[in-house]
Amino acid sequence: DAKTTQPPSMDCAEGRAANLPCNHSTISGNEYVYWYRQIHSQGPQYIIHGLKNNETNEMASLIITEDRKSSTLILPHATLRDTAVYYCIVRAKGGSNYKLTFGKGTLLTVNP
Amino acid sequence: SAVISQKPSRDICQRGTSLTIQCQVDSQVTMMFWYRQQPGQSLTLIATANQGSEATYESGFVIDKFPISRPNLTFSTLTVSNLSPEDSSIYLCSGTGTGQSQETQYFGPGTRLLVL
């Protein structure tokens, strides 16, 4: 699976949009981009994933660049409860191996 | 999405003993995994739990230390054997969905283990 690079930490004001970047310059055509988050003392929570088109769900939006070498997770109106470590993970689509390789992630701190 | 529970949620154990962690999923999942999260670190995959057969271990993890069972599609156990303080970690299980949801992995709340 391709390697990802994320900033170690970011701050965001409550109510503002949080934009979390991820670089995955070696991504191949059959690899998805996944985002998970881990709130302190909890198990990771699935947020969203995409292949090449932008995706939106009730939690967030995922913007993938046209060359697929980077992506941005957008939390449109961050709240204090969004403070967590956010993991960007690249994984091959389908096949028999669904395991995830976690990097260090980005610690997002939402400030009042 | 699958709802995953783990028991116990936390435990304190003496060195040399073993702890067995149970993972229960509320619906059938295709694959189940066990991860370890050491203090201040990210998650590391221990093994894939295979139904009715031996688990598939990642490099650095062995069956004698981390025996795993998965007797059916909704239940798995991880035993951490011959405990030492270095085994103090959070242990998490996860499962992928079925059909269209196979691409998504859901996690349990984790089991916090402290070895004295």
Short mmCIF file of C-alpha atoms in Angstrom, two decimals:
data_model
loop_
_atom_site.label_atom_id
_atom_site.label_comp_id
_atom_site.label_asym_id
_atom_site.label_seq_id
_atom_site.Cartn_x
_atom_site.Cartn_y
_atom_site.Cartn_z
CA ASP A 1 0.00 0.00 0.00
CA ALA A 2 1.17 3.55 -0.75
CA LYS A 3 2.70 5.65 2.03
CA THR A 4 0.90 8.73 3.31
CA THR A 5 2.23 11.96 4.81
CA GLN A 6 0.19 14.10 7.20
CA PRO A 7 1.06 17.09 9.38
CA PRO A 8 1.49 15.97 12.99
CA SER A 9 -0.92 18.54 14.37
CA MET A 10 -3.42 21.25 13.43
CA ASP A 11 -5.67 23.67 15.24
CA CYS A 12 -9.11 24.85 14.26
CA ALA A 13 -11.61 27.25 15.80
CA GLU A 14 -14.97 25.83 16.80
CA GLY A 15 -17.58 26.41 14.11
CA ARG A 16 -15.03 26.86 11.36
CA ALA A 17 -14.16 24.34 8.66
CA ALA A 18 -11.27 22.02 9.40
CA ASN A 19 -9.22 21.06 6.34
CA LEU A 20 -6.87 18.15 6.93
CA PRO A 21 -4.34 17.46 4.15
CA CYS A 22 -2.77 14.16 3.17
CA ASN A 23 -0.09 13.42 0.60
CA HIS A 24 -0.01 10.03 -1.11
CA SER A 25 2.18 10.66 -4.13
CA THR A 26 2.87 6.98 -4.82
CA ILE A 27 -0.78 5.93 -4.88
CA SER A 28 -1.69 3.49 -7.63
CA GLY A 29 -4.85 3.30 -9.68
CA ASN A 30 -6.55 0.59 -7.63
CA GLU A 31 -5.95 2.15 -4.21
CA TYR A 32 -8.61 3.85 -2.12
CA VAL A 33 -8.02 6.78 0.23
CA TYR A 34 -9.55 6.16 3.66
CA TRP A 35 -9.96 8.49 6.60
CA TYR A 36 -10.44 7.35 10.17
CA ARG A 37 -10.30 9.25 13.41
CA GLN A 38 -9.55 8.22 16.96
CA ILE A 39 -10.96 10.22 19.80
CA HIS A 40 -8.98 9.81 22.99
CA SER A 41 -9.46 6.41 24.65
CA GLN A 42 -11.77 5.12 21.93
CA GLY A 43 -11.40 2.78 18.95
CA PRO A 44 -10.87 4.31 15.50
CA GLN A 45 -14.02 5.56 13.79
CA TYR A 46 -14.52 5.29 10.05
CA ILE A 47 -15.19 8.66 8.41
CA ILE A 48 -15.12 8.36 4.63
CA HIS A 49 -13.28 6.82 1.71
CA GLY A 50 -12.92 7.45 -2.01
CA LEU A 51 -11.17 6.26 -5.13
CA LYS A 52 -10.95 9.26 -7.43
CA ASN A 53 -14.17 11.25 -7.18
CA ASN A 54 -14.92 13.66 -4.37
CA GLU A 55 -17.13 12.13 -1.70
CA THR A 56 -19.45 13.59 0.92
CA ASN A 57 -21.36 12.03 3.79
CA GLU A 58 -22.96 13.22 6.99
CA MET A 59 -19.61 13.53 8.72
CA ALA A 60 -17.25 15.04 6.18
CA SER A 61 -16.20 15.69 2.61
CA LEU A 62 -13.22 14.13 0.88
CA ILE A 63 -11.55 16.06 -1.91
CA ILE A 64 -9.07 14.08 -4.03
CA THR A 65 -6.86 15.93 -6.51
CA GLU A 66 -7.13 15.03 -10.15
CA ASP A 67 -3.72 13.31 -10.15
CA ARG A 68 -4.77 11.50 -6.93
CA LYS A 69 -1.46 12.36 -5.25
CA SER A 70 -3.09 14.22 -2.40
CA SER A 71 -6.42 14.63 -0.68
CA THR A 72 -8.13 16.83 1.89
CA LEU A 73 -10.64 15.84 4.52
CA ILE A 74 -13.06 18.65 5.29
CA LEU A 75 -15.10 18.88 8.47
CA PRO A 76 -17.45 21.73 7.53
CA HIS A 77 -18.30 23.02 11.00
CA ALA A 78 -15.85 21.69 13.55
CA THR A 79 -17.01 21.16 17.13
CA LEU A 80 -15.06 20.45 20.30
CA ARG A 81 -16.03 16.77 19.94
CA ASP A 82 -14.10 16.62 16.65
CA THR A 83 -10.83 16.90 18.58
CA ALA A 84 -9.08 13.62 17.65
CA VAL A 85 -6.22 12.03 15.75
CA TYR A 86 -7.14 11.77 12.07
CA TYR A 87 -5.58 9.02 9.99
CA CYS A 88 -5.29 9.06 6.21
CA ILE A 89 -4.76 5.51 4.89
CA VAL A 90 -4.28 4.20 1.39
CA ARG A 91 -5.38 0.65 0.69
CA ALA A 92 -5.81 -1.46 -2.44
CA LYS A 93 -9.37 -1.92 -3.63
CA GLY A 94 -10.89 -5.36 -3.27
CA GLY A 95 -8.75 -8.45 -3.26
CA SER A 96 -8.45 -10.77 -0.29
CA ASN A 97 -6.59 -8.45 2.05
CA TYR A 98 -8.52 -5.69 3.74
CA LYS A 99 -6.01 -4.81 6.43
CA LEU A 100 -5.23 -1.16 7.20
CA THR A 101 -1.78 0.28 7.84
CA PHE A 102 -1.97 3.21 10.24
CA GLY A 103 0.59 6.03 10.22
CA LYS A 104 0.98 8.64 12.93
CA GLY A 105 -1.97 10.76 11.77
CA THR A 106 -2.80 14.40 12.48
CA LEU A 107 -3.89 15.53 15.92
CA LEU A 108 -6.68 18.03 15.29
CA THR A 109 -7.46 20.28 18.22
CA VAL A 110 -10.67 22.26 18.00
CA ASN A 111 -10.52 25.33 20.19
CA PRO A 112 -13.49 27.21 21.67
CA SER B 1 -22.34 -0.59 9.87
CA ALA B 2 -21.23 -3.33 12.25
CA VAL B 3 -21.26 -2.75 16.00
CA ILE B 4 -18.30 -4.37 17.72
CA SER B 5 -17.94 -4.98 21.44
CA GLN B 6 -14.96 -6.19 23.44
CA LYS B 7 -14.59 -7.74 26.86
CA PRO B 8 -12.99 -6.84 29.17
CA SER B 9 -12.74 -3.12 28.58
CA ARG B 10 -9.67 -2.97 30.79
CA ASP B 11 -7.63 -5.22 33.05
CA ILE B 12 -4.57 -5.20 35.27
CA CYS B 13 -2.54 -8.40 35.16
CA GLN B 14 0.56 -9.78 36.80
CA ARG B 15 3.57 -10.65 34.71
CA GLY B 16 3.71 -14.27 33.59
CA THR B 17 -0.06 -14.64 33.42
CA SER B 18 -2.29 -14.52 30.33
CA LEU B 19 -5.30 -12.45 29.32
CA THR B 20 -7.98 -13.48 26.85
CA ILE B 21 -9.92 -10.73 25.11
CA GLN B 22 -13.28 -11.42 23.49
CA CYS B 23 -14.62 -9.63 20.43
CA GLN B 24 -18.28 -9.87 19.44
CA VAL B 25 -19.84 -8.39 16.30
CA ASP B 26 -23.56 -7.76 15.99
CA SER B 27 -23.72 -8.99 12.39
CA GLN B 28 -21.72 -11.18 10.11
CA VAL B 29 -18.44 -9.72 8.99
CA THR B 30 -16.19 -10.95 6.24
CA MET B 31 -12.86 -10.45 7.96
CA MET B 32 -11.76 -9.80 11.53
CA PHE B 33 -8.48 -8.30 12.67
CA TRP B 34 -6.60 -7.69 15.90
CA TYR B 35 -4.49 -4.58 16.45
CA ARG B 36 -2.23 -3.36 19.23
CA GLN B 37 -1.77 0.27 20.19
CA GLN B 38 1.16 0.87 22.49
CA PRO B 39 1.15 3.99 24.69
CA GLY B 40 1.39 7.14 22.57
CA GLN B 41 1.69 5.15 19.36
CA SER B 42 -0.46 4.37 16.35
CA LEU B 43 -2.18 1.06 15.69
CA THR B 44 -0.19 -1.97 14.58
CA LEU B 45 -1.85 -5.01 13.04
CA ILE B 46 -1.22 -8.22 14.96
CA ALA B 47 -3.09 -10.73 12.82
CA THR B 48 -6.08 -11.55 10.67
CA ALA B 49 -8.49 -13.89 12.43
CA ASN B 50 -9.65 -16.59 10.02
CA GLN B 51 -12.86 -18.47 10.64
CA GLY B 52 -12.20 -22.09 11.47
CA SER B 53 -8.49 -21.99 10.72
CA GLU B 54 -5.25 -20.59 12.06
CA ALA B 55 -4.86 -16.83 12.13
CA THR B 56 -2.51 -15.05 9.73
CA TYR B 57 0.14 -13.18 11.72
CA GLU B 58 2.06 -10.06 10.75
CA SER B 59 5.81 -9.87 10.97
CA GLY B 60 6.95 -9.69 14.57
CA PHE B 61 3.90 -11.43 16.02
CA VAL B 62 3.75 -15.18 16.72
CA ILE B 63 1.01 -17.62 17.57
CA ASP B 64 2.61 -18.77 20.82
CA LYS B 65 2.45 -15.25 22.21
CA PHE B 66 -0.86 -14.16 20.63
CA PRO B 67 -3.09 -17.21 20.03
CA ILE B 68 -6.29 -16.24 18.22
CA SER B 69 -9.51 -18.12 17.64
CA ARG B 70 -12.48 -17.37 15.42
CA PRO B 71 -15.05 -20.16 15.74
CA ASN B 72 -17.74 -18.35 13.74
CA LEU B 73 -18.40 -15.23 11.69
CA THR B 74 -19.27 -12.97 14.62
CA PHE B 75 -16.84 -13.91 17.43
CA SER B 76 -13.09 -13.97 17.98
CA THR B 77 -10.69 -14.13 20.91
CA LEU B 78 -7.13 -12.90 21.33
CA THR B 79 -4.98 -14.25 24.14
CA VAL B 80 -1.87 -12.38 25.19
CA SER B 81 0.34 -15.00 26.83
CA ASN B 82 3.19 -14.88 29.34
CA LEU B 83 2.58 -11.22 30.03
CA SER B 84 5.37 -8.72 30.59
CA PRO B 85 5.14 -4.97 31.23
CA GLU B 86 5.96 -4.40 27.55
CA ASP B 87 2.58 -5.92 26.68
CA SER B 88 0.81 -2.99 28.34
CA SER B 89 -1.22 -1.61 25.44
CA ILE B 90 -4.67 -1.15 24.04
CA TYR B 91 -5.83 -4.17 22.04
CA LEU B 92 -8.48 -3.56 19.40
CA CYS B 93 -10.48 -5.85 17.18
CA SER B 94 -12.08 -4.84 13.91
CA GLY B 95 -14.24 -6.31 11.21
CA THR B 96 -15.14 -5.58 7.63
CA GLY B 97 -18.70 -5.64 6.45
CA THR B 98 -20.27 -7.90 3.88
CA GLY B 99 -21.20 -7.21 0.29
CA GLN B 100 -20.78 -3.55 -0.57
CA SER B 101 -19.56 -2.85 2.98
CA GLN B 102 -16.56 -5.12 2.65
CA GLU B 103 -14.42 -2.10 1.85
CA THR B 104 -15.07 -0.52 5.24
CA GLN B 105 -13.52 -1.66 8.52
CA TYR B 106 -15.18 -1.01 11.88
CA PHE B 107 -13.42 -1.07 15.23
CA GLY B 108 -14.30 -2.11 18.72
CA PRO B 109 -13.72 0.20 21.70
CA GLY B 110 -10.48 -1.52 22.68
CA THR B 111 -9.22 -3.38 25.76
CA ARG B 112 -6.73 -1.52 27.95
CA LEU B 113 -4.18 -3.86 29.46
CA LEU B 114 -1.75 -2.91 32.19
CA VAL B 115 0.86 -5.47 33.20
CA LEU B 116 2.56 -5.06 36.54
#
